[in-house]
Tab-separated table of C-alpha atoms and ligand atoms in Angstrom:
chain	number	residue	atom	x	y	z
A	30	UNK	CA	0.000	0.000	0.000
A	31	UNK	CA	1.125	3.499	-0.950
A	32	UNK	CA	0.276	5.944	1.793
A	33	UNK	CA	0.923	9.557	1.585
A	34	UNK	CA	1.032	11.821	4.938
A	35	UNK	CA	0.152	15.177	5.114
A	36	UNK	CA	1.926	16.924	8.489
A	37	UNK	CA	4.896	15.426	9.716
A	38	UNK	CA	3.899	16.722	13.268
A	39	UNK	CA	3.907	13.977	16.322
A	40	UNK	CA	0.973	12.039	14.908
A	41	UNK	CA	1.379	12.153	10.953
A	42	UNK	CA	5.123	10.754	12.484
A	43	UNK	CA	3.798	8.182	14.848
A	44	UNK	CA	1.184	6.673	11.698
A	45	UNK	CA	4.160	7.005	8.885
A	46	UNK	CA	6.761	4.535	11.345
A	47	UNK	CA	3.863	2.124	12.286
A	48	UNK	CA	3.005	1.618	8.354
A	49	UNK	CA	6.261	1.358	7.143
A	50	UNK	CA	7.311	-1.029	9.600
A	51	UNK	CA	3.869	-3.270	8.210
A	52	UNK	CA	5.585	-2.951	4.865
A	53	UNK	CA	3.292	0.220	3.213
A	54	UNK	CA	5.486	2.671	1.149
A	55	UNK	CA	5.111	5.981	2.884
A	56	UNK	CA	5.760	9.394	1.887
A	57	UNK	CA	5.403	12.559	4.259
A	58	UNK	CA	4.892	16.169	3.283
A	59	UNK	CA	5.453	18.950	5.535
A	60	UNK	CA	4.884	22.568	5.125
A	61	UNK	CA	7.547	23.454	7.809
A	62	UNK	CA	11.316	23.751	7.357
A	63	UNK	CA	11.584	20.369	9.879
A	64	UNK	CA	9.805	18.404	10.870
A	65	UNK	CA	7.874	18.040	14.316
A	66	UNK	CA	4.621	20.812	14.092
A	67	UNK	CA	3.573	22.039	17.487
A	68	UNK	CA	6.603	20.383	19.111
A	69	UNK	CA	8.772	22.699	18.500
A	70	UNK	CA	12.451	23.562	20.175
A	71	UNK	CA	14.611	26.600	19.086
A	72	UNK	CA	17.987	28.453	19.148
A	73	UNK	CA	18.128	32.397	21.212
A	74	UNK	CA	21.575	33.267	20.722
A	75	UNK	CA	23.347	30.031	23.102
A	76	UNK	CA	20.111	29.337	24.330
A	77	UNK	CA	18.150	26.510	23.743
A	78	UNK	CA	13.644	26.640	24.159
A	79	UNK	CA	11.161	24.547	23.468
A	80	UNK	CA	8.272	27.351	22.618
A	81	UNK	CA	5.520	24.754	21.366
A	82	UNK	CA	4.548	21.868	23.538
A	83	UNK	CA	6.360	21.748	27.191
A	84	UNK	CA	6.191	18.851	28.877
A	85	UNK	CA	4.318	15.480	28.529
A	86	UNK	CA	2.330	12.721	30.424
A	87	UNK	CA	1.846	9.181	29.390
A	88	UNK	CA	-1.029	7.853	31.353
A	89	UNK	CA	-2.354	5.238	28.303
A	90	UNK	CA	-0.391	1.848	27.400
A	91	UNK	CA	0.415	2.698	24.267
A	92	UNK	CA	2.261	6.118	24.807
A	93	UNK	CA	3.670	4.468	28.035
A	94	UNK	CA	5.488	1.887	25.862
A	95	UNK	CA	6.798	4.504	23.804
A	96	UNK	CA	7.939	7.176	26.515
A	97	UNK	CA	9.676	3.763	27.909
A	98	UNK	CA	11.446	3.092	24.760
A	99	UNK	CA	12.381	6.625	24.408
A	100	UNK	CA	13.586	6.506	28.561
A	101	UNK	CA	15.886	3.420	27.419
A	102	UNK	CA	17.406	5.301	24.861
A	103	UNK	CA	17.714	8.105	27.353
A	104	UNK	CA	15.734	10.773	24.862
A	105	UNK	CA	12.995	11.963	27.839
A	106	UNK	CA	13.660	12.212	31.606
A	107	UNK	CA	11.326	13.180	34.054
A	108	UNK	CA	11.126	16.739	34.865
A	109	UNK	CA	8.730	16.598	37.491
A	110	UNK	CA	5.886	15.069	38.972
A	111	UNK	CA	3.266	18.316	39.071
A	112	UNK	CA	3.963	22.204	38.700
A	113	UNK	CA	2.384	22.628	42.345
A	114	UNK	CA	1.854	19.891	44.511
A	115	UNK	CA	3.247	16.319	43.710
A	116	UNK	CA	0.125	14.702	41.451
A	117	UNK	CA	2.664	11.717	41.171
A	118	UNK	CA	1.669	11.326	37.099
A	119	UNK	CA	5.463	12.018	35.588
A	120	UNK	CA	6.079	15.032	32.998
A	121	UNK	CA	8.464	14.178	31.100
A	122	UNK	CA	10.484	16.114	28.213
A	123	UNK	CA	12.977	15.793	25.721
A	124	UNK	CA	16.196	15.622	26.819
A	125	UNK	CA	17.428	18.092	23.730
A	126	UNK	CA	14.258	19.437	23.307
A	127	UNK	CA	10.903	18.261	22.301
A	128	UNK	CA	11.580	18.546	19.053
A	129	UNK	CA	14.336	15.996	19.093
A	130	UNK	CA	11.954	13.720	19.390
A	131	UNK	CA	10.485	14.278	16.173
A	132	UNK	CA	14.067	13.977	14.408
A	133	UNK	CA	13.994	10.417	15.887
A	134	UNK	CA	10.950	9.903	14.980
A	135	UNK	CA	11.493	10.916	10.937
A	136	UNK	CA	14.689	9.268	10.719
A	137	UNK	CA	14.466	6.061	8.321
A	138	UNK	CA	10.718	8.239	6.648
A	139	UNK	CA	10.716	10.305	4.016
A	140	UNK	CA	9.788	13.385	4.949
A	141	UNK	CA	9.311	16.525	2.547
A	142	UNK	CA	9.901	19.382	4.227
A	143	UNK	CA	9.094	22.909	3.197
A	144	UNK	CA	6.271	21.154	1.119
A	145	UNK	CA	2.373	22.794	1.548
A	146	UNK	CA	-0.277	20.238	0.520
A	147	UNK	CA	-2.670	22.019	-1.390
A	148	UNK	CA	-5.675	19.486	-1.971
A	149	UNK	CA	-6.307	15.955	-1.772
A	150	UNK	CA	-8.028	14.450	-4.718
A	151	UNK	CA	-9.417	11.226	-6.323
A	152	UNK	CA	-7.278	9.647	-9.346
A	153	UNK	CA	-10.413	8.675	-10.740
A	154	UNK	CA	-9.163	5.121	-10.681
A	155	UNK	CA	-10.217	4.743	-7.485
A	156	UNK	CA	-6.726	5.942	-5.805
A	157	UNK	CA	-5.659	9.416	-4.453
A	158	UNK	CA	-3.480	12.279	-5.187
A	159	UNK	CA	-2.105	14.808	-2.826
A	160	UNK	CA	-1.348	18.046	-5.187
A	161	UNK	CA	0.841	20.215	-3.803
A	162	UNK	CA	1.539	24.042	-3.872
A	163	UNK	CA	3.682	24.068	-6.741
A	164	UNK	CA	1.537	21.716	-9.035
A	165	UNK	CA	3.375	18.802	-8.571
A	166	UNK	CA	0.874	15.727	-7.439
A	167	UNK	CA	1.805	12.761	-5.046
A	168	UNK	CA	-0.366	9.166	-6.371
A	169	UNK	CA	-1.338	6.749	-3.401
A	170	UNK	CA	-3.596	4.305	-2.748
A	171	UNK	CA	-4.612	6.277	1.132
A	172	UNK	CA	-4.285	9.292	2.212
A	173	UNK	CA	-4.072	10.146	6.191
A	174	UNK	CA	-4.708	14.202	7.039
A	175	UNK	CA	-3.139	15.159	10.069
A	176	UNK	CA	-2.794	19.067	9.921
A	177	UNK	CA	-5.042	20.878	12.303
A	178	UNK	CA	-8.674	20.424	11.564
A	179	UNK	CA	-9.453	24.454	9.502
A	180	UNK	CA	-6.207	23.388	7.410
A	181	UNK	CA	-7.530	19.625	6.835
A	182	UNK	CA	-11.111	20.669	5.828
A	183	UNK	CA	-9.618	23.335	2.974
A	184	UNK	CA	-7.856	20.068	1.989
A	185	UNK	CA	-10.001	17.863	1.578
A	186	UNK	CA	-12.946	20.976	0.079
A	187	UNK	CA	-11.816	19.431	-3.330
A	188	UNK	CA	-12.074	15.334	-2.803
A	189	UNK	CA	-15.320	14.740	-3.068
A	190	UNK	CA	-15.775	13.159	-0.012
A	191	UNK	CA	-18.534	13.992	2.440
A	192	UNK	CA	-16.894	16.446	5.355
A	193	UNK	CA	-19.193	15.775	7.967
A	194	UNK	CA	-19.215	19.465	9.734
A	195	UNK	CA	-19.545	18.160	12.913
A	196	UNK	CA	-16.090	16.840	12.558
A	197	UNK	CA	-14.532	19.827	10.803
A	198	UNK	CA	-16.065	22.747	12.871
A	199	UNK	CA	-13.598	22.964	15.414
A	200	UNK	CA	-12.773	26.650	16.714
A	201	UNK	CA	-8.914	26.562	18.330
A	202	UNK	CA	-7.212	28.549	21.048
A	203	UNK	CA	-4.264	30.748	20.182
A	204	UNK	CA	-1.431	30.754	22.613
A	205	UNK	CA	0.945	33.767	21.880
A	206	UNK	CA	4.531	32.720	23.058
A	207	UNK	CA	7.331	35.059	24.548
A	208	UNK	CA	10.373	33.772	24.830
A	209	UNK	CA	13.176	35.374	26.677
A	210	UNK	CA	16.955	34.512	26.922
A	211	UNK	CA	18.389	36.148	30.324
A	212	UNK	CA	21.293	37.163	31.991
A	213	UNK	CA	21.409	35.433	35.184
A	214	UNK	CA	18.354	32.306	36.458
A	215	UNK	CA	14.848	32.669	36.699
A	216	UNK	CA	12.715	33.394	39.612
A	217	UNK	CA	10.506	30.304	39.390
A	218	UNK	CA	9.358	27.731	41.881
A	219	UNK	CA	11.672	25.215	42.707
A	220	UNK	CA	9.942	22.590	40.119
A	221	UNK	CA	11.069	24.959	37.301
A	222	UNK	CA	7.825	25.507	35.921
A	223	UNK	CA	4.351	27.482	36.666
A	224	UNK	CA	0.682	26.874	35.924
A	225	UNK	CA	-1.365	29.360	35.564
A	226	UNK	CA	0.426	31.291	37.700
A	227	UNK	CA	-1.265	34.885	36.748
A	228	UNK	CA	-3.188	36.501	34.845
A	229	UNK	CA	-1.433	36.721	31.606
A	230	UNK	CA	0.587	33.046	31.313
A	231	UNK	CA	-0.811	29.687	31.285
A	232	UNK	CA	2.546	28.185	31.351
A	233	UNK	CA	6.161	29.248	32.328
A	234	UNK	CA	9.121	26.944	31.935
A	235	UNK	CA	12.317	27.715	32.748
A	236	UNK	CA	14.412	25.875	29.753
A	237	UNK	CA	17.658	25.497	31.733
A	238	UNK	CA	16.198	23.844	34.562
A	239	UNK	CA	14.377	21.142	32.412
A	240	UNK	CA	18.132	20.981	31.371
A	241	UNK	CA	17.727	21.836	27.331
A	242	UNK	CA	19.876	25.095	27.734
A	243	UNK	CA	22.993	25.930	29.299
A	244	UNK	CA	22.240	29.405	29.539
A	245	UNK	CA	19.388	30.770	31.165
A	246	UNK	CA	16.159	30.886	29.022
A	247	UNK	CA	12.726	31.478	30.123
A	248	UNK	CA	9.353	30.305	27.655
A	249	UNK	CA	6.173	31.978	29.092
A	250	UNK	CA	2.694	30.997	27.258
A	251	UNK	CA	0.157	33.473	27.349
A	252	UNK	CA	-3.404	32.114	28.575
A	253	UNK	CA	-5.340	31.311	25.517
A	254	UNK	CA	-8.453	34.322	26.572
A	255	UNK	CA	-4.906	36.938	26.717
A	256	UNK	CA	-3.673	35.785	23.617
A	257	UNK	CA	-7.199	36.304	22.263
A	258	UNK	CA	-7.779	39.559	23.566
A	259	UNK	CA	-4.261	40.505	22.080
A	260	UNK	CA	-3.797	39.036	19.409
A	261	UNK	CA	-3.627	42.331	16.866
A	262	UNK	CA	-1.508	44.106	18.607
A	263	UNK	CA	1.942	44.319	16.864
A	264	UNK	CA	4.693	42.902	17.420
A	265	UNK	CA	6.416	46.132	19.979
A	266	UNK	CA	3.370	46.323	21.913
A	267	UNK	CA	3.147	42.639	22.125
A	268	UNK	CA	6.870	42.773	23.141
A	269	UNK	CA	6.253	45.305	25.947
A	270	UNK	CA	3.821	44.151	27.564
A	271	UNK	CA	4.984	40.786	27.816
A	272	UNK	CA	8.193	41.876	29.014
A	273	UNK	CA	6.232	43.994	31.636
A	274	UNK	CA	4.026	40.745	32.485
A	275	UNK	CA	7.624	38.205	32.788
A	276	UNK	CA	9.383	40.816	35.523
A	277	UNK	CA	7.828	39.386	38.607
A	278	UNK	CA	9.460	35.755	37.630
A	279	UNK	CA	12.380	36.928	36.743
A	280	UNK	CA	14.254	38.045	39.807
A	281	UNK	CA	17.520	39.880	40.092
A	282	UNK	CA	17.758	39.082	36.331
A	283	UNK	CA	16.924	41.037	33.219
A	284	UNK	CA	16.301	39.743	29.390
A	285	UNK	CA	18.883	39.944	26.967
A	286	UNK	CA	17.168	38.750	23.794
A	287	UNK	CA	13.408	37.574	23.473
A	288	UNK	CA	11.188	36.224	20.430
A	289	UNK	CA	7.348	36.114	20.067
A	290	UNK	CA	5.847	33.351	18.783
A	291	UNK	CA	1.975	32.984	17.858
A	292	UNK	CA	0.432	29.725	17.450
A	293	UNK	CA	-2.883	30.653	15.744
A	294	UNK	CA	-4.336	26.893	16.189
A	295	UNK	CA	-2.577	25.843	19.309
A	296	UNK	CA	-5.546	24.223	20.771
A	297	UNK	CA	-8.210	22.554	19.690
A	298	UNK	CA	-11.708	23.528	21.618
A	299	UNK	CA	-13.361	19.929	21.651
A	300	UNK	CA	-12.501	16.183	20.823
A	301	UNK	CA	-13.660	13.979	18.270
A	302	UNK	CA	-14.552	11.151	20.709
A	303	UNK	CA	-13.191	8.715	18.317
A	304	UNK	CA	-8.918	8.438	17.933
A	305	UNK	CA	-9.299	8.754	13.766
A	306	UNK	CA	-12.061	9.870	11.226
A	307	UNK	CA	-12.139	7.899	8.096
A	308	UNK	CA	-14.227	8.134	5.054
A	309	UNK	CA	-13.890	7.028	1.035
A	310	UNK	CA	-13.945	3.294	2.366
A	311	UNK	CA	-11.568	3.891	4.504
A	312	UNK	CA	-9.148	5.113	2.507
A	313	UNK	CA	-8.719	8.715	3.635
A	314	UNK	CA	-7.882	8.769	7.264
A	315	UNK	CA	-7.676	12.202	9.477
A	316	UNK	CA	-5.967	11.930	12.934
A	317	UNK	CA	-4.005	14.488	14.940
A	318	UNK	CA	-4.971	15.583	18.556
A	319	UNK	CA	-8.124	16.819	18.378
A	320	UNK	CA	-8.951	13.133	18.121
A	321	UNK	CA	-7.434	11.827	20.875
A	322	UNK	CA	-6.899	14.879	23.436
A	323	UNK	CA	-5.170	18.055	22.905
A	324	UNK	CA	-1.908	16.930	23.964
A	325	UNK	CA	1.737	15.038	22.492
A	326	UNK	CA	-0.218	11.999	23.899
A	327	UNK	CA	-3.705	12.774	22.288
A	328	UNK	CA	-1.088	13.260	18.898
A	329	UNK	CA	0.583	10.431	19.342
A	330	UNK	CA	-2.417	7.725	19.894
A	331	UNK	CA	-4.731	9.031	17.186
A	332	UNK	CA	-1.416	8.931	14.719
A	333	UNK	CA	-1.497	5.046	15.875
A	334	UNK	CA	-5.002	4.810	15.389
A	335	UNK	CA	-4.872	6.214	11.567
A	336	UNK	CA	-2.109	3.488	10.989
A	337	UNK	CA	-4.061	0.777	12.298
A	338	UNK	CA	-7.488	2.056	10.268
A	339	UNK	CA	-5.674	1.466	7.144
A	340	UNK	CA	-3.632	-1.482	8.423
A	341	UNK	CA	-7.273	-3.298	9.726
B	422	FAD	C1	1.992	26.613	22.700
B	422	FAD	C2	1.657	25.167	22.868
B	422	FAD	C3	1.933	24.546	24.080
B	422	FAD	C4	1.624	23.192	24.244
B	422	FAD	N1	1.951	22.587	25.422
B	422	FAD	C5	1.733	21.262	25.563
B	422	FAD	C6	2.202	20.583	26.729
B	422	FAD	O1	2.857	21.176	27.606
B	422	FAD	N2	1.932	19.245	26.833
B	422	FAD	C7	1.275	18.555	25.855
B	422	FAD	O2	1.088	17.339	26.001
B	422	FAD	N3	0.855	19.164	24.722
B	422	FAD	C8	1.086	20.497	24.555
B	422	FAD	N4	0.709	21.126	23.414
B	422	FAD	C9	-0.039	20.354	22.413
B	422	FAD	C10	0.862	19.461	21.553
B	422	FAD	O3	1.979	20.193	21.102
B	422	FAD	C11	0.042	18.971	20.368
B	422	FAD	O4	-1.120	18.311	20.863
B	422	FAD	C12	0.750	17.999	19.429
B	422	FAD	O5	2.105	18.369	19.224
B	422	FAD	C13	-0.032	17.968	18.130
B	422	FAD	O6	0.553	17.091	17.180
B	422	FAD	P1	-0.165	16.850	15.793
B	422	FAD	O7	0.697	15.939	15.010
B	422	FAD	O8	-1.589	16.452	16.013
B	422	FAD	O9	-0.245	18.280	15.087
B	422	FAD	P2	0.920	19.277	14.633
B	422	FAD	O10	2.099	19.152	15.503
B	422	FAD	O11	0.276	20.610	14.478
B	422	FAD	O12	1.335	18.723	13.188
B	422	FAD	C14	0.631	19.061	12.026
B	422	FAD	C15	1.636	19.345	10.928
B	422	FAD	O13	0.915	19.604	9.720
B	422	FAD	C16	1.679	20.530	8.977
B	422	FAD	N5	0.767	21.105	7.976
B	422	FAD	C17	-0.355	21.837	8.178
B	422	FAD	N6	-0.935	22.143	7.005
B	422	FAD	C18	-0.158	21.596	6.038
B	422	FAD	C19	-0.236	21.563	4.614
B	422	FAD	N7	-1.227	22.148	3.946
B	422	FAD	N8	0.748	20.933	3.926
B	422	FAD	C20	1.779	20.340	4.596
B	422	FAD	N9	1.891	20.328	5.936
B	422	FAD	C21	0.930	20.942	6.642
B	422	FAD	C22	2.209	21.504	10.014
B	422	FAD	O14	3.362	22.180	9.542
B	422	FAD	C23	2.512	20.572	11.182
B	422	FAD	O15	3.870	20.173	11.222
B	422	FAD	C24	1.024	22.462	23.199
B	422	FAD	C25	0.771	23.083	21.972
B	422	FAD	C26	1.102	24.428	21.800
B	422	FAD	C27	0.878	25.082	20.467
């Protein structure tokens, strides 16, 4: 079976290894310059941040079997057990970064980066054909969809297929990201991390604590209803009054360098109580986490679950 993948993020990943290693040829597309999506890590100056996803839980068999492979190969630790009190569920991260474990998860795929997916459409000989942005079209015999649910539907418009709205009309939070590189350590909680610790963040994690960066580097998520209610502000404003908002965890130290960083669909609202959606016999397959829960878990199960509804 020829299977094309459109989003090399966590779960477009996760279904790509599980049908290659059942023998299907498998190509990935990826609009991104790498691959990974929302788990994301990057370079401030000699700092290292992960500014998409922060931390993870396994708390189902199948991610717990992966998380323990990863362990063995000594690519997540434990950070903590709880941002607060001890919950005793692990979070665990990427020991380079979260987005080092998408690199191990691509290596041994092929992945095309930098590559937008423009439409999925029928052959007319009963296969599929992902086109892509510069006209060039991909033939397979299944197609699995794993790009945030707006960006699937305006794939898919053109496929014929019914797009059962129910599925498809999912609003998501934004999370606007500011991430500062500073001169001295952070101000935060022994744990290294904060939830919902104000009115402005959702999250702060403190990347050289979690141990990704040797030099001090702070990400702080705004909450998704102050990302909302700020989203159109540009960039300086943005800038100040984040850098207003970070002070008070930031101690005797100051920022050097910062970045913003807006994830338009960071969140889906609600979840598709099944892991997958398929339709044209089974043959077009969309996963991702607003499947399986909004989180690398969620990603990573309903990735499995597209591999296994083409796999029966
Ligand atoms: C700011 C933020 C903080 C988060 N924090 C946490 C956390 O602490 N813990 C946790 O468990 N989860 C967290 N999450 C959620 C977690 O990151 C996601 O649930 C998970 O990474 C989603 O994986 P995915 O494969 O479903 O989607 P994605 O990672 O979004 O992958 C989809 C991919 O599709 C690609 N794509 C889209 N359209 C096209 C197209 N037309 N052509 C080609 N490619 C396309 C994108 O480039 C992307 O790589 C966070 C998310 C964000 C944004």
């Amino acid at each position: 079976m020829r299977v094309a993948i459109v989003g090399a993020g966590l779960a477009g990943l996760v279904a790509g290894r599980a049908l290659q290693a059942a023998g299907a040829t498998v190509q990935l597309f990826d609009k991104g310059r790498s691959p990974g999506g929302r788990l994301a890590t990057r370079r401030i100056g000699g700092a290292t941040v992960d500014h998409g996803a922060q931390f993870f839980t396994a708390r189902t068999p199948a991610f717990a079997r992966q998380v323990a492979e990863w362990q063995s190969r000594g690519l997540v630790r434990v950070w903590s057990r709880g941002f607060g009190d001890n919950d005793g569920h692990d979070r665990y991260v990427g020991t380079d970064g979260m987005n080092s474990l998408a690199k191990d998860l691509a290596r041994g795929q092929s992945v095309s980066c930098s590559t937008m997916a423009f439409a999925v459409r029928p052959t007319g000989d009963g296969g599929w054909k992902v086109v892509l942005d510069d006209g060039a079209e991909h033939a397979a015999d299944a197609v699995i969809v794993t790009c945030p649910l707006p960006q699937a539907f305006a794939l898919l418009i053109d496929s014929g297929v019914d797009l059962d709205e129910s599925v498809f009309r999912v609003d998501y939070d934004r999370t606007i990201g500011f991430l500062a590189r500073l001169d001295g350590p952070a101000a935060l909680p022994p744990t290294g991390g904060v939830q919902n610790g104000d009115e402005v963040f959702s999250f702060i994690g403190d990347n050289a604590h979690k141990g990704i960066s040797t030099e001090p580097a702070v990400t702080f998520h705004a909450s998704p209803a102050w990302s909302e209610a700020n989203w159109h502000e540009d960039h300086d404003t943005l800038a100040r009054l984040l850098t207003t908002a970070a002070r008070p965890w930031l101690g005797a130290s100051t920022i050097v360098e910062h970045q913003l960083k807006k994830w338009r669909l960071a969140t889906p609202r609600t979840i598709w109580p099944d892991p997958c959606w398929t339709t044209a016999g089974g043959r077009i397959v969309v996963a991702g986490d607003a499947f399986a829960g909004p989180r690398v878990e969620g990603a990573h199960n309903s990735g499995l679950a597209a591999a296994h509804a083409l796999l029966g």
